[in-house]
C-alpha cells in the first residue's frame, strides 16, 4: 500500500477501531483463541492477532460475496457463502468475524436455517451436525447494514461529480466491517467469487476475471468476478463508479498475452494513460526479477478510488494517483503481499519493505543505476528516523503498524543492505527461491521464513543480520582512525574501526563493511567483517595511501564520523545528523586533549532544555545521541534548538531543527 501525499498525516489521525461496550453473550466454545474470546475487536493484540475469534478448527476453502449496493441510502445487503473444511473430529459450531455495523438476518445450509449467536465482532454458527476432520461444509450468511468504516476506510459510500463512488480498503483489519469472513492471512480461501449488483451506468472493479455482466431488467446490473487463485480476506475488494475503461496487454510469451484492465474516472483518463502504458514494462521487469506474474491466468489492472493513496488488491490495485513509483510499488505487491502475504501484521515489512525496494529495482532496470541510488537516497533520512524494530511489536493501531519511516523506508533499506551482504547473484536467486517456495507461495510468510530461504540459498548464517536489522533498533555510527607505514612489499595501512549503535536496544551491529583506500587518482576497495568495536584491520598496498573511506558507496544505513590519522588538532563540534530530525539525532565532537566538557541543548529563547554531558572526557572523537527529551523526561516539540559544547577555553554552537 502506498500514498505519496496523505499517508503520513493520515496515519497520525487514525486508529483501527473505537472501543465498543462489552458483549454479554454466552462463552465461546473450546478451540477459539482465548485471548480474543468474547470481546469486541478493538484492533489487534500487540502480537498481531487480527481475527476476532481466530477459529483454528476450520480451513476456509471458498467465499462467494453476492452483494447488492444502494448508494442512495449507503446500504449494503448480501449473501456470503463460506465453504470450509473441518479441522476437528467434533466440529458442531464455528466462528466468523463480522463487525457490529452489519446485522445477520439468517444463516442457511441449503434450505435448512441454522441457529446463530451474533456478537459485537462476529457470529457463532451452529452446524446441522458434528463434522469430522477433513469434511467439507458450506453455509450462506444473509446479512446487511450500513458499513462503519475503520482503519483506512474499510468500506465507503461516496460520490464524485454527482456520481456514486463506492470502494473498499480492508487492510489490515477492516474486512469484517463489510462482510463475514475469517480475517486471517494464514488461512486464505482457495478461490472466491465476487458478485455485485449496482444501479445501471455504474461499473464494478474487483478481483480475478470478469465472467459476466447481467442486466437484471430493474435498473441494475450484476458484475460477476471470479478469483481462482488463493486470496486473503483483506485483499478482496470492490470499487464502483461510472468508470472509463482503458485496456492494454502484457505479452508474456510469443503466443500468450494477459489483459491489463483499468477502471479510471472519465475526467482522469487522459492524464492516467501515459503512465498506465508503462505497466507492461513493469510486469516484464518484475517477472524477470521475481518469476512470472503470479496471477497470469487472470489479469492485472487498476480501479480508481477515493482514499488518498493506493492499495494492492489482488489482480486489481485500487489507486488515487497514476504516478510511476506508485504503480510500480503496487504491482510488486502482487508477488509480495498478495501471492505471499505477511502471516501476521508484525511482519508487515515483508509486504511494504519489498514494495518500496521494488520501486528502486524497477528504476534501476528501467532508467539505470543512478536512478536506483537517487531513489534509495531519497528516503534514507526516513529510514534513519525509524523508531522501534522493523518487526512491529505493537500492532494495535494503524498509525503504529504503517509507520512509513520504519516499515516502508527502513524495510527497503534492509533489503538494500542484504543485497550487498550476499551479492547480486545470490540475493536475486534467493528472492526468486522465496517467491517459488511451496511453504509460502499463495500462502503467507514470516521474517524467519524469509531468513530460512536466504540462508539455504547463500549457505550463510544470517542470524546476526536479522537479529540486528529486523528485531533490533537503530543503526551503526562508525568512527575510525588509520595510519600507514612502509612495509616489506609496499605500504601497510592499519585501520581501527569503532562503532556505537544509535539506540540502546541494539548497541552494536555486526556487518561486512566496505573500506576504500586512495592514493591520488588510484583506489582499491575491500570488505571487512566488523565484529567488535575497536577492531583493527591491516591492508597492504603497493602505493602510499592518501585517504581512506568507510562504506564509501553508502550500502549501510549508517553514520560515519570524520576520520583522523592522529588525535584531533583542535576542538570541533560537528553539525548534528540527521538534521532536521525526528525523534533523535547524533551529535559528534572532537577534543585535542583531555578536557572538562559540557554539552547542552537550548531552545530558541536561550533557555536550557537539557544538559546531555557534563564532566571530564579524554582526547579524541566522540558522539552522543539526543532523543529529543528534555531534562524532565518530556518529549520536546517541533522547532529550532541550539546545541552548545563548552570546555575550559572554548565554546561552539550548532543549530538543530526538530520536526514532529
XYZ file of C-alpha atoms in Angstrom:
660
model
C 0.000 0.000 0.000
C 1.257 3.462 -0.770
C 0.265 7.120 -0.515
C 2.531 9.824 -1.871
C 0.691 12.777 -0.324
C -1.540 11.819 2.529
C -0.340 8.726 4.357
C 1.941 10.434 6.879
C -0.746 12.911 8.002
C -3.492 10.298 7.869
C -1.619 7.778 9.974
C -1.244 10.294 12.785
C -5.006 10.670 12.974
C -6.476 7.188 12.630
C -6.703 4.195 14.851
C -8.181 0.872 13.922
C -11.450 0.689 15.825
C -13.222 2.605 18.598
C -13.768 0.671 21.775
C -17.202 -0.967 21.985
C -19.272 -1.885 25.028
C -18.705 -5.336 26.464
C -20.714 -8.211 24.997
C -22.962 -10.285 27.276
C -23.495 -13.416 25.145
C -22.590 -16.951 26.151
C -18.977 -18.136 26.445
C -17.212 -19.263 23.284
C -16.647 -22.948 22.575
C -13.251 -24.627 23.040
C -10.848 -24.170 20.123
C -11.320 -20.410 19.822
C -8.354 -18.210 20.707
C -8.951 -17.360 24.369
C -7.035 -14.071 24.084
C -9.805 -12.724 21.856
C -12.749 -14.625 23.271
C -15.943 -12.673 23.841
C -14.537 -9.233 23.379
C -15.161 -6.591 20.723
C -12.446 -6.282 18.114
C -10.651 -3.077 19.016
C -7.884 -3.551 16.501
C -5.313 -6.207 17.189
C -3.293 -7.583 20.007
C 0.335 -6.454 20.256
C 1.306 -9.827 18.765
C -0.724 -9.276 15.623
C -3.985 -11.171 16.226
C -6.389 -9.609 13.772
C -9.211 -12.148 13.603
C -11.595 -11.527 16.476
C -12.162 -15.233 17.046
C -9.334 -16.878 15.084
C -11.211 -20.165 14.727
C -8.381 -22.631 14.166
C -10.847 -25.527 13.861
C -11.771 -24.644 10.259
C -9.873 -24.261 6.988
C -11.535 -21.766 4.636
C -11.701 -23.032 1.052
C -14.174 -20.707 -0.688
C -16.000 -17.388 -0.431
C -18.806 -16.081 -2.584
C -19.857 -12.494 -1.958
C -23.235 -11.785 -3.566
C -23.781 -8.134 -2.701
C -26.394 -5.512 -3.564
C -25.390 -1.871 -3.096
C -27.803 1.036 -2.674
C -25.594 4.146 -2.916
C -28.564 6.466 -2.303
C -29.061 5.087 1.201
C -25.487 3.848 1.864
C -26.786 0.358 2.499
C -25.214 -2.973 1.666
C -27.198 -6.211 1.578
C -25.799 -9.565 0.667
C -25.387 -13.276 0.901
C -21.900 -14.551 1.641
C -21.273 -18.229 1.027
C -18.486 -19.707 3.122
C -17.015 -23.091 2.247
C -14.675 -24.739 4.740
C -13.089 -27.981 5.884
C -13.378 -29.174 9.454
C -10.060 -29.475 11.261
C -11.747 -31.075 14.265
C -13.305 -34.508 14.707
C -16.220 -32.969 16.605
C -16.985 -29.652 14.878
C -20.529 -28.637 15.746
C -20.140 -24.872 15.530
C -17.665 -22.320 14.219
C -17.000 -18.581 14.266
C -16.749 -15.876 11.595
C -15.612 -12.282 12.025
C -18.230 -9.590 11.391
C -18.361 -6.113 12.889
C -21.275 -4.667 14.772
C -22.429 -2.416 11.918
C -23.635 -5.464 9.989
C -26.774 -7.340 11.079
C -27.122 -11.034 10.273
C -30.662 -11.968 9.230
C -30.093 -15.699 8.964
C -27.584 -18.418 8.128
C -28.622 -21.369 5.990
C -27.174 -24.662 4.886
C -29.157 -25.434 1.758
C -32.773 -24.887 2.756
C -32.107 -25.501 6.447
C -31.891 -22.474 8.699
C -29.095 -22.732 11.277
C -29.006 -21.371 14.814
C -26.630 -18.438 15.318
C -25.330 -16.114 18.023
C -24.205 -12.671 16.890
C -21.551 -10.833 18.856
C -20.146 -7.354 18.519
C -17.247 -8.669 16.468
C -18.582 -11.816 14.861
C -21.078 -14.635 14.631
C -21.203 -18.162 16.002
C -22.872 -20.611 13.637
C -24.328 -23.881 14.924
C -23.967 -26.517 12.206
C -26.612 -29.108 11.321
C -24.459 -31.854 12.853
C -20.925 -32.575 14.002
C -18.341 -32.687 11.227
C -15.279 -34.865 11.344
C -11.770 -33.768 10.378
C -11.476 -33.288 6.609
C -15.237 -32.998 5.977
C -16.419 -30.102 3.816
C -19.395 -27.899 4.612
C -20.863 -24.694 3.209
C -23.146 -22.071 4.723
C -24.900 -18.979 3.352
C -24.890 -15.881 5.572
C -27.733 -13.409 4.857
C -26.882 -10.002 6.257
C -26.912 -6.255 5.628
C -26.445 -2.806 7.045
C -24.523 0.433 6.800
C -20.813 -0.481 6.995
C -18.991 1.502 9.653
C -15.526 2.262 8.236
C -12.457 1.903 10.417
C -8.697 1.979 9.832
C -8.047 3.209 6.296
C -11.749 3.206 5.441
C -12.861 -0.443 5.167
C -15.912 0.402 3.055
C -17.004 3.820 1.858
C -20.130 5.147 0.155
C -19.139 8.405 -1.524
C -19.611 10.365 -4.756
C -17.646 12.257 -7.385
C -19.140 14.855 -9.744
C -22.574 13.837 -8.501
C -21.993 10.164 -9.367
C -21.912 7.392 -6.729
C -18.395 6.263 -5.848
C -18.107 3.233 -3.590
C -14.940 1.398 -2.623
C -13.406 -0.917 -0.078
C -9.981 -0.920 1.589
C -9.847 -3.663 4.185
C -6.144 -3.701 5.104
C -5.331 -4.511 7.806
C -8.370 -5.296 9.971
C -11.353 -3.972 8.017
C -12.751 -6.908 6.001
C -15.288 -7.829 8.733
C -16.591 -4.250 8.614
C -18.478 -5.183 5.445
C -18.601 -8.960 5.058
C -18.415 -12.087 7.263
C -15.097 -13.911 6.937
C -12.190 -15.472 8.746
C -9.867 -12.493 8.727
C -6.617 -14.430 8.999
C -3.794 -14.258 6.448
C -2.660 -17.771 7.334
C -5.996 -19.179 6.102
C -6.536 -17.980 2.547
C -9.578 -19.085 0.600
C -8.623 -21.314 -2.334
C -10.946 -19.286 -4.569
C -13.629 -16.618 -4.410
C -16.492 -15.166 -6.404
C -17.468 -11.530 -6.003
C -20.888 -10.655 -7.445
C -22.026 -7.050 -7.010
C -25.354 -5.582 -8.073
C -25.350 -1.820 -8.679
C -27.522 0.770 -10.431
C -27.173 0.743 -14.209
C -24.496 3.107 -15.514
C -22.004 2.089 -12.825
C -19.134 -0.347 -13.253
C -17.653 -2.645 -10.600
C -13.943 -3.468 -10.432
C -12.834 -6.456 -8.372
C -10.510 -9.462 -8.150
C -9.866 -12.059 -10.824
C -11.718 -12.272 -14.140
C -14.963 -10.545 -15.061
C -17.028 -13.505 -16.256
C -20.386 -11.770 -16.756
C -22.302 -8.506 -16.558
C -26.012 -9.253 -16.222
C -28.780 -6.724 -16.906
C -31.388 -7.514 -14.267
C -34.154 -5.592 -16.030
C -34.871 -3.482 -12.947
C -32.395 -0.650 -13.458
C -29.490 -2.644 -12.025
C -26.592 -4.694 -13.369
C -24.750 -7.516 -11.631
C -20.996 -7.786 -12.156
C -19.685 -11.315 -11.633
C -15.975 -11.542 -10.830
C -14.192 -14.858 -10.348
C -10.904 -15.236 -8.448
C -9.402 -18.703 -8.828
C -6.130 -18.107 -7.014
C -5.859 -18.282 -3.202
C -6.717 -14.947 -1.610
C -6.614 -13.428 1.876
C -9.815 -11.842 3.157
C -8.330 -8.337 3.366
C -7.395 -8.450 -0.341
C -10.963 -8.993 -1.578
C -12.176 -5.618 -2.828
C -14.692 -3.718 -4.882
C -14.644 -0.271 -6.494
C -17.769 1.225 -8.081
C -18.406 4.327 -10.206
C -19.042 5.442 -13.808
C -15.549 4.386 -14.850
C -13.990 4.802 -18.254
C -12.175 1.628 -19.300
C -8.621 1.551 -20.643
C -7.277 -1.853 -21.685
C -3.718 -2.845 -22.523
C -1.992 -6.218 -22.943
C 1.106 -7.796 -21.479
C 2.649 -10.306 -23.871
C 4.377 -12.815 -21.614
C 5.241 -15.330 -24.341
C 5.322 -15.289 -28.152
C 1.777 -16.664 -28.245
C 0.151 -15.547 -24.951
C -0.997 -12.208 -23.544
C -2.655 -11.069 -20.332
C -5.137 -8.210 -20.092
C -4.232 -5.064 -18.148
C -7.663 -3.684 -17.248
C -8.005 -0.157 -15.874
C -11.136 1.476 -14.469
C -10.472 5.227 -14.326
C -12.792 8.138 -13.638
C -13.644 9.704 -17.015
C -12.180 13.086 -16.114
C -8.834 11.482 -15.155
C -8.369 9.018 -18.013
C -6.235 11.058 -20.408
C -3.803 12.037 -17.678
C -3.509 8.438 -16.496
C -2.855 6.727 -19.829
C 0.861 7.656 -20.298
C 1.891 6.012 -17.024
C -0.532 3.108 -17.407
C 1.247 2.272 -20.659
C 4.431 1.680 -18.614
C 2.791 -1.151 -16.668
C 3.756 -3.635 -19.415
C 7.415 -2.775 -18.775
C 6.901 -3.082 -15.032
C 5.388 -6.542 -15.479
C 8.308 -7.563 -17.688
C 10.927 -6.273 -15.231
C 9.372 -7.752 -12.084
C 8.700 -11.061 -13.831
C 12.385 -11.163 -14.696
C 13.410 -10.421 -11.112
C 10.860 -12.427 -9.141
C 9.444 -15.020 -11.529
C 6.317 -14.893 -13.734
C 3.444 -12.656 -12.672
C 1.600 -14.827 -10.116
C -1.938 -14.350 -11.481
C -1.088 -14.716 -15.158
C -4.286 -16.664 -15.979
C -6.430 -13.766 -14.840
C -5.397 -10.123 -15.197
C -3.724 -7.122 -13.692
C -5.241 -3.669 -13.516
C -6.339 -0.671 -11.514
C -9.556 0.806 -10.130
C -9.554 4.449 -9.147
C -10.832 5.054 -5.630
C -11.003 7.992 -3.249
C -8.925 7.074 -0.232
C -5.854 9.209 -0.916
C -3.208 6.570 -1.623
C -3.108 3.136 -3.225
C -3.781 -0.434 -2.143
C -2.583 -3.660 -3.763
C -5.875 -5.538 -4.050
C -5.175 -8.882 -5.716
C -5.110 -8.572 -9.536
C -6.679 -5.076 -9.405
C -4.927 -2.350 -7.445
C -7.040 0.476 -6.056
C -5.322 3.811 -6.552
C -5.900 7.536 -6.292
C -2.979 8.549 -8.491
C -1.200 7.165 -11.513
C 2.360 8.108 -10.582
C 5.112 5.811 -11.853
C 6.534 4.867 -8.440
C 3.064 4.211 -7.055
C 2.152 1.876 -9.905
C 5.463 0.011 -9.597
C 5.046 -0.253 -5.817
C 1.557 -1.741 -6.014
C 2.374 -4.103 -8.875
C 5.306 -5.591 -6.941
C 2.862 -6.312 -4.116
C 1.221 -8.891 -6.358
C 4.259 -11.052 -5.577
C 4.990 -9.799 -2.058
C 1.797 -9.015 -0.201
C -0.750 -10.851 -2.342
C 0.829 -14.100 -3.578
C 2.911 -14.197 -0.364
C 1.157 -12.287 2.400
C 2.652 -11.459 5.770
C 1.434 -14.214 8.097
C 0.930 -11.763 10.959
C 0.987 -7.978 10.919
C 4.240 -7.576 12.896
C 5.820 -8.942 9.684
C 4.270 -6.190 7.530
C 7.704 -5.138 6.252
C 7.631 -8.318 4.134
C 4.870 -6.535 2.178
C 5.841 -2.884 2.327
C 9.640 -3.056 2.530
C 9.668 -5.295 -0.537
C 7.348 -2.925 -2.411
C 9.368 0.229 -1.695
C 12.564 -1.594 -2.625
C 10.889 -2.795 -5.814
C 10.392 0.834 -6.829
C 14.176 1.249 -6.802
C 14.744 -2.046 -8.629
C 12.282 -1.041 -11.339
C 14.075 2.275 -11.799
C 17.434 0.505 -11.900
C 16.277 -1.734 -14.741
C 14.232 0.951 -16.499
C 16.483 4.004 -16.183
C 19.843 2.826 -14.894
C 21.947 2.530 -11.742
C 21.956 6.253 -10.963
C 18.143 6.234 -10.795
C 18.322 3.374 -8.291
C 20.703 5.265 -5.996
C 18.793 8.533 -6.311
C 15.626 6.767 -5.257
C 17.225 4.916 -2.344
C 18.989 8.001 -1.019
C 15.747 9.952 -1.354
C 14.262 8.231 1.675
C 17.419 7.442 3.620
C 16.645 10.121 6.212
C 13.229 8.487 6.715
C 14.981 5.210 7.488
C 17.325 6.973 9.927
C 14.307 8.373 11.724
C 12.644 4.977 12.179
C 11.648 4.221 15.752
C 11.165 0.732 17.078
C 12.125 -2.533 15.440
C 11.255 -3.400 11.862
C 9.278 -6.294 13.311
C 6.369 -4.256 14.688
C 5.874 -5.096 18.350
C 2.603 -3.211 18.829
C 0.058 -3.585 16.016
C -2.972 -2.211 17.870
C -3.162 0.992 15.824
C -2.904 1.615 12.105
C -0.627 4.589 12.726
C 1.966 2.479 14.501
C 1.668 -0.519 12.203
C 2.062 1.502 8.995
C 4.728 3.934 10.227
C 6.432 4.959 6.982
C 9.911 5.545 8.382
C 10.099 2.095 9.887
C 8.047 -0.390 7.847
C 8.450 1.211 4.422
C 11.739 3.137 4.352
C 13.829 1.052 6.753
C 12.262 -2.117 5.362
C 13.511 -1.201 1.885
C 16.942 -0.222 3.199
C 17.224 -3.563 4.967
C 16.773 -5.372 1.655
C 19.238 -2.959 0.043
C 21.831 -3.892 2.677
C 21.088 -7.599 2.408
C 21.695 -7.366 -1.328
C 25.208 -6.085 -0.686
C 25.873 -8.610 2.081
C 25.074 -11.510 -0.273
C 25.981 -10.075 -3.676
C 23.591 -9.639 -6.598
C 23.656 -13.217 -7.851
C 22.824 -14.839 -4.512
C 20.402 -12.093 -3.458
C 18.205 -12.279 -6.540
C 18.390 -16.070 -6.634
C 17.185 -16.025 -3.022
C 14.283 -13.720 -3.885
C 13.143 -15.986 -6.718
C 13.501 -19.039 -4.488
C 11.404 -17.324 -1.809
C 8.701 -16.487 -4.376
C 8.652 -20.111 -5.565
C 8.885 -21.810 -2.160
C 5.903 -24.124 -1.651
C 5.770 -23.162 2.032
C 4.916 -19.575 1.123
C 3.691 -19.419 -2.487
C -0.009 -18.389 -2.480
C 0.184 -18.627 1.300
C 1.863 -16.443 3.939
C 5.306 -15.973 5.451
C 7.164 -14.617 8.456
C 10.530 -12.886 8.760
C 12.051 -16.121 9.998
C 10.670 -17.917 6.956
C 12.369 -15.404 4.682
C 15.609 -15.857 6.608
C 15.454 -19.633 6.129
C 15.333 -19.189 2.346
C 18.217 -16.724 2.213
C 20.339 -18.947 4.423
C 19.579 -22.046 2.361
C 20.471 -20.349 -0.916
C 23.548 -18.483 0.361
C 24.879 -21.133 2.714
C 25.453 -18.381 5.285
C 24.202 -17.910 8.819
C 22.284 -14.630 8.672
C 21.173 -14.647 12.282
C 23.273 -11.595 13.107
C 21.731 -9.615 10.264
C 18.091 -10.462 11.049
C 18.573 -10.029 14.799
C 20.067 -6.579 14.325
C 18.043 -5.163 11.440
C 14.670 -6.919 11.754
C 14.350 -7.365 15.504
C 16.812 -4.695 16.645
C 16.576 -0.920 16.559
C 18.625 1.979 15.248
C 21.708 1.949 13.052
C 25.503 1.917 13.483
C 27.608 5.046 13.983
C 31.167 4.441 12.826
C 34.300 6.269 13.918
C 37.760 5.332 12.744
C 41.430 6.160 12.732
C 44.062 4.939 10.309
C 47.756 5.274 9.582
C 50.191 3.981 7.013
C 53.715 2.641 7.436
C 56.246 1.347 4.916
C 56.114 -2.445 4.647
C 58.265 -5.129 3.126
C 56.121 -5.005 -0.018
C 54.685 -1.515 -0.364
C 52.707 0.053 2.456
C 50.754 -1.302 5.412
C 47.608 0.614 6.291
C 46.201 0.000 9.771
C 42.522 0.798 10.326
C 40.910 0.928 13.768
C 37.138 0.837 13.327
C 34.855 1.653 16.250
C 31.089 1.688 16.452
C 28.204 2.701 18.662
C 24.556 1.981 17.958
C 22.162 4.907 17.653
C 19.845 3.346 20.233
C 20.272 1.337 23.398
C 18.306 -1.686 22.178
C 20.958 -2.668 19.613
C 24.304 -1.308 20.861
C 26.359 -2.951 18.113
C 25.778 -4.035 14.510
C 27.985 -6.815 13.174
C 28.312 -6.097 9.477
C 30.540 -6.550 6.447
C 31.882 -3.045 5.818
C 33.496 -1.758 2.624
C 36.823 0.051 3.021
C 38.207 2.132 0.143
C 41.867 3.213 0.119
C 43.014 6.066 -2.123
C 46.377 7.090 -3.491
C 45.842 10.106 -5.700
C 43.590 9.021 -8.578
C 44.102 5.336 -7.749
C 41.846 3.448 -5.334
C 41.030 -0.064 -4.206
C 38.061 -1.396 -2.232
C 37.902 -4.374 0.094
C 35.319 -5.657 2.561
C 35.954 -6.488 6.219
C 33.608 -8.097 8.700
C 33.304 -5.761 11.658
C 32.534 -7.910 14.702
C 33.626 -5.732 17.635
C 34.139 -2.065 18.339
C 37.776 -1.010 18.146
C 38.623 -3.902 15.833
C 41.798 -3.352 13.787
C 42.496 -4.347 10.187
C 45.733 -4.186 8.186
C 45.826 -3.732 4.409
C 48.860 -3.931 2.144
C 49.053 -1.689 -0.937
C 51.772 -1.022 -3.476
C 51.098 2.709 -3.283
C 51.224 5.084 -0.343
C 47.639 5.737 0.848
C 46.454 9.334 0.905
C 42.890 8.751 2.102
C 40.636 6.032 3.460
C 36.819 5.856 3.457
C 34.337 3.638 5.287
C 31.240 2.398 3.406
C 32.074 4.773 0.531
C 29.119 3.795 -1.674
C 26.517 4.017 1.074
C 25.317 0.426 1.238
C 24.780 0.511 5.006
C 22.211 2.559 6.883
C 24.931 4.178 8.957
C 26.518 7.421 10.007
C 30.282 7.663 9.524
C 32.125 10.218 11.615
C 35.042 12.133 10.127
C 38.307 10.191 10.446
C 41.662 11.306 11.771
C 45.143 9.784 11.436
C 46.262 11.393 14.730
C 44.472 12.947 17.671
C 42.379 15.973 16.735
C 44.461 19.131 16.469
C 41.615 21.383 17.634
C 38.231 21.431 19.258
C 35.353 20.794 16.876
C 31.569 20.462 17.175
C 30.032 18.751 14.131
C 26.611 19.531 12.703
C 24.145 17.031 14.159
C 22.902 14.230 11.919
C 20.243 13.763 10.707
C 19.059 17.362 10.620
C 16.121 18.001 10.545
C 15.413 15.066 12.853
C 12.595 13.155 14.498
C 12.776 11.888 17.169
C 16.533 11.596 17.747
C 19.825 12.865 16.346
C 23.554 12.220 16.745
C 25.936 14.948 17.933
C 29.668 14.452 17.280
C 32.615 16.478 18.578
C 36.416 16.320 18.818
C 38.762 17.160 21.681
C 42.519 17.734 21.096
C 43.293 16.830 24.722
C 41.610 15.753 27.942
C 39.040 18.421 28.764
C 36.232 19.371 31.074
C 33.161 19.287 28.825
C 29.574 20.497 28.996
C 27.184 19.681 26.154
C 23.715 21.196 26.431
C 20.668 21.950 24.276
C 18.870 25.312 24.349
C 15.604 26.465 22.828
C 15.164 29.486 20.550
C 14.779 31.783 23.586
C 18.093 30.680 25.064
C 16.570 28.557 27.817
C 18.368 25.330 28.667
C 16.327 22.311 27.568
C 18.636 19.544 28.731
C 22.269 19.012 29.700
C 23.485 15.978 27.774
C 27.057 15.774 29.090
C 28.970 17.274 31.953
C 32.370 16.043 33.067
C 35.917 15.283 32.015
C 36.490 13.452 28.710
C 39.575 12.066 27.022
C 41.033 13.445 23.799
C 39.617 12.047 20.572
C 36.430 11.902 18.542
C 33.186 11.414 20.448
C 29.494 11.154 19.650
C 26.306 11.161 21.704
C 22.678 10.582 20.885
C 19.888 13.006 21.848
C 16.385 11.521 21.614
C 14.502 14.833 21.808
C 13.826 14.529 25.555
C 14.129 17.495 27.903
C 15.597 17.469 31.377
C 12.252 16.466 32.885
C 11.913 13.435 30.637
C 9.347 15.016 28.299
C 9.474 14.985 24.513
C 10.224 18.422 23.090
C 8.079 19.941 20.376
C 8.906 20.928 16.822
C 11.162 23.916 16.439
C 14.702 25.283 16.362
C 17.181 24.252 19.044
C 20.843 25.039 19.683
C 23.474 22.562 20.825
C 26.406 24.161 22.679
C 29.717 22.486 23.526
C 31.751 24.248 26.230
C 35.228 23.460 27.553
C 37.586 25.402 29.841
C 38.818 27.548 26.937
C 36.424 27.023 24.023
C 32.759 27.027 23.083
C 30.812 26.324 19.897
C 27.125 26.116 18.913
C 25.201 24.449 16.079
C 21.560 24.962 15.139
C 19.267 21.917 15.059
C 15.716 21.521 13.707
C 13.193 19.119 15.255
C 10.226 18.174 13.038
C 7.426 16.287 14.798
